[in-house]
C-alpha positions as a printed Julia matrix, in Angstrom:
128×3 Matrix{Float64}:
  -1.4     8.47  -10.25
  -4.13   11.0    -9.68
  -4.73   12.26   -6.17
  -8.11   13.24   -4.8
  -8.65   14.81   -1.43
 -11.17   13.11    0.84
 -11.71   14.9     4.12
  -8.38   16.61    3.5
  -6.48   13.32    3.02
  -4.67   12.39   -0.22
  -6.34    9.29   -1.68
  -5.26    7.43   -4.8
  -6.54    4.46   -6.76
  -4.18    1.47   -6.96
  -4.33   -1.5    -9.29
  -2.68   -4.18   -7.13
  -1.26   -7.02   -9.24
   0.38  -10.17   -7.93
   1.16  -13.18  -10.14
  -1.03  -11.84  -12.98
  -4.06  -11.44  -10.72
  -5.27   -7.9   -10.12
  -7.64   -6.12   -7.83
  -8.57   -2.44   -8.0
  -8.23   -0.61   -4.68
  -9.97    2.77   -5.07
  -9.36    4.1    -1.59
  -5.62    3.99   -0.74
  -4.14    6.64    1.54
  -0.92    8.29    0.37
   0.89    8.87    3.65
   4.32   10.49    3.88
   4.15   10.05    7.64
   4.0     6.27    7.3
   7.31    4.44    6.9
   5.91    1.26    5.38
   3.24    0.25    2.9
   0.33   -1.83    4.11
  -2.68   -3.37    2.36
  -5.87   -4.82    3.71
  -5.4    -8.59    3.58
  -9.07   -9.27    2.88
  -9.15   -6.92   -0.14
  -6.05   -8.33   -1.85
  -6.96  -11.97   -1.21
  -8.36  -12.37   -4.79
  -4.8   -11.91   -6.12
  -3.62  -15.0    -4.26
  -1.16  -13.1    -2.07
  -1.43  -14.55    1.41
   0.52  -14.34    4.62
   3.83  -16.19    4.39
   4.75  -17.26    7.92
   8.16  -18.54    6.8
   9.41  -15.38    5.06
   7.57  -12.82    7.18
   6.87  -11.91   10.76
   4.11  -10.42   12.88
   4.56   -6.71   13.66
   2.56   -3.91   15.19
   1.31   -1.04   13.01
   0.98    2.17   15.03
  -1.59    4.78   14.07
  -2.67    8.16   15.29
  -2.92    8.31   19.05
  -0.45    5.49   19.55
  -2.97    2.7    19.16
  -1.65   -0.34   17.37
  -2.96   -3.08   15.13
  -1.36   -6.44   14.52
  -0.13   -6.9    10.96
   2.22   -9.19    9.08
   5.37   -7.92    7.34
   6.84   -9.94    4.51
   8.88   -9.58    1.32
   7.05  -10.0    -1.98
   9.16  -11.23   -4.89
   7.3    -9.25   -7.57
   4.41   -6.86   -7.12
   2.91   -4.29   -9.46
   1.12   -1.21   -8.17
  -0.51    0.58  -11.1
   2.28    0.31  -13.7
   5.17    0.37  -11.17
   6.94   -2.98  -10.72
   8.43   -3.64   -7.3
  10.82   -6.54   -6.89
  11.61   -7.96   -3.45
   9.54   -5.23   -1.84
   8.55   -5.59    1.8
   4.89   -4.9     2.56
   2.61   -5.3     5.51
  -0.67   -7.15    5.36
  -3.31   -6.36    7.94
  -6.68   -4.81    8.59
  -6.89   -1.26    7.24
 -10.45   -1.11    5.91
 -12.34   -1.74    9.12
 -10.42    0.35   11.64
  -9.21    3.17    9.35
 -11.47    3.12    6.27
  -8.67    2.67    3.71
  -7.94   -0.18    1.28
  -4.27    0.31    2.07
  -1.65    2.9     2.87
   1.24    3.74    0.55
   4.15    4.8     2.7
   7.5     6.5     2.24
   9.11    3.16    1.31
   6.98    3.02   -1.86
   7.63    6.66   -2.79
  11.38    6.51   -2.16
  11.94    3.13   -3.84
  10.33    4.38   -7.05
  11.65    7.95   -6.65
   8.18    9.43   -6.95
   7.15   13.0    -6.28
   3.83   14.21   -4.96
   2.56   17.2    -6.92
  -0.32   18.83   -5.08
  -0.57   21.61   -7.67
  -1.59   19.15  -10.39
  -2.84   16.52   -7.89
  -0.69   13.69   -9.23
   2.12   11.38   -8.15
   4.79   11.18  -10.8
   8.28    9.85  -11.43
  11.15   12.28  -10.72
């Protein structure tokens, strides 16, 4: 995954695929200070992934300055981000575009699960 810096923040493009339906998210923040991965629910709606009130739960996502946004945390049986397949991966669904300007945020859970390294010299995220 190629990284580009926008206002000093690492931004990547993610092809979000769920049940063979894909949507391209060109403005996803790569955030090593964020424990969990979250996507904007309105932007991934075309894939058919919706909030599952039985498997998930409402949680608060805390941002800079301690302000919080309501989001929904749930496991997803199979999800593909670019060419990386994630099985039984827990993600959050919420509003990230309007308050923060991102299509989603890839957190440490994504990087550690796939054992990815961030290479700022070559501006890429790659497998260890």
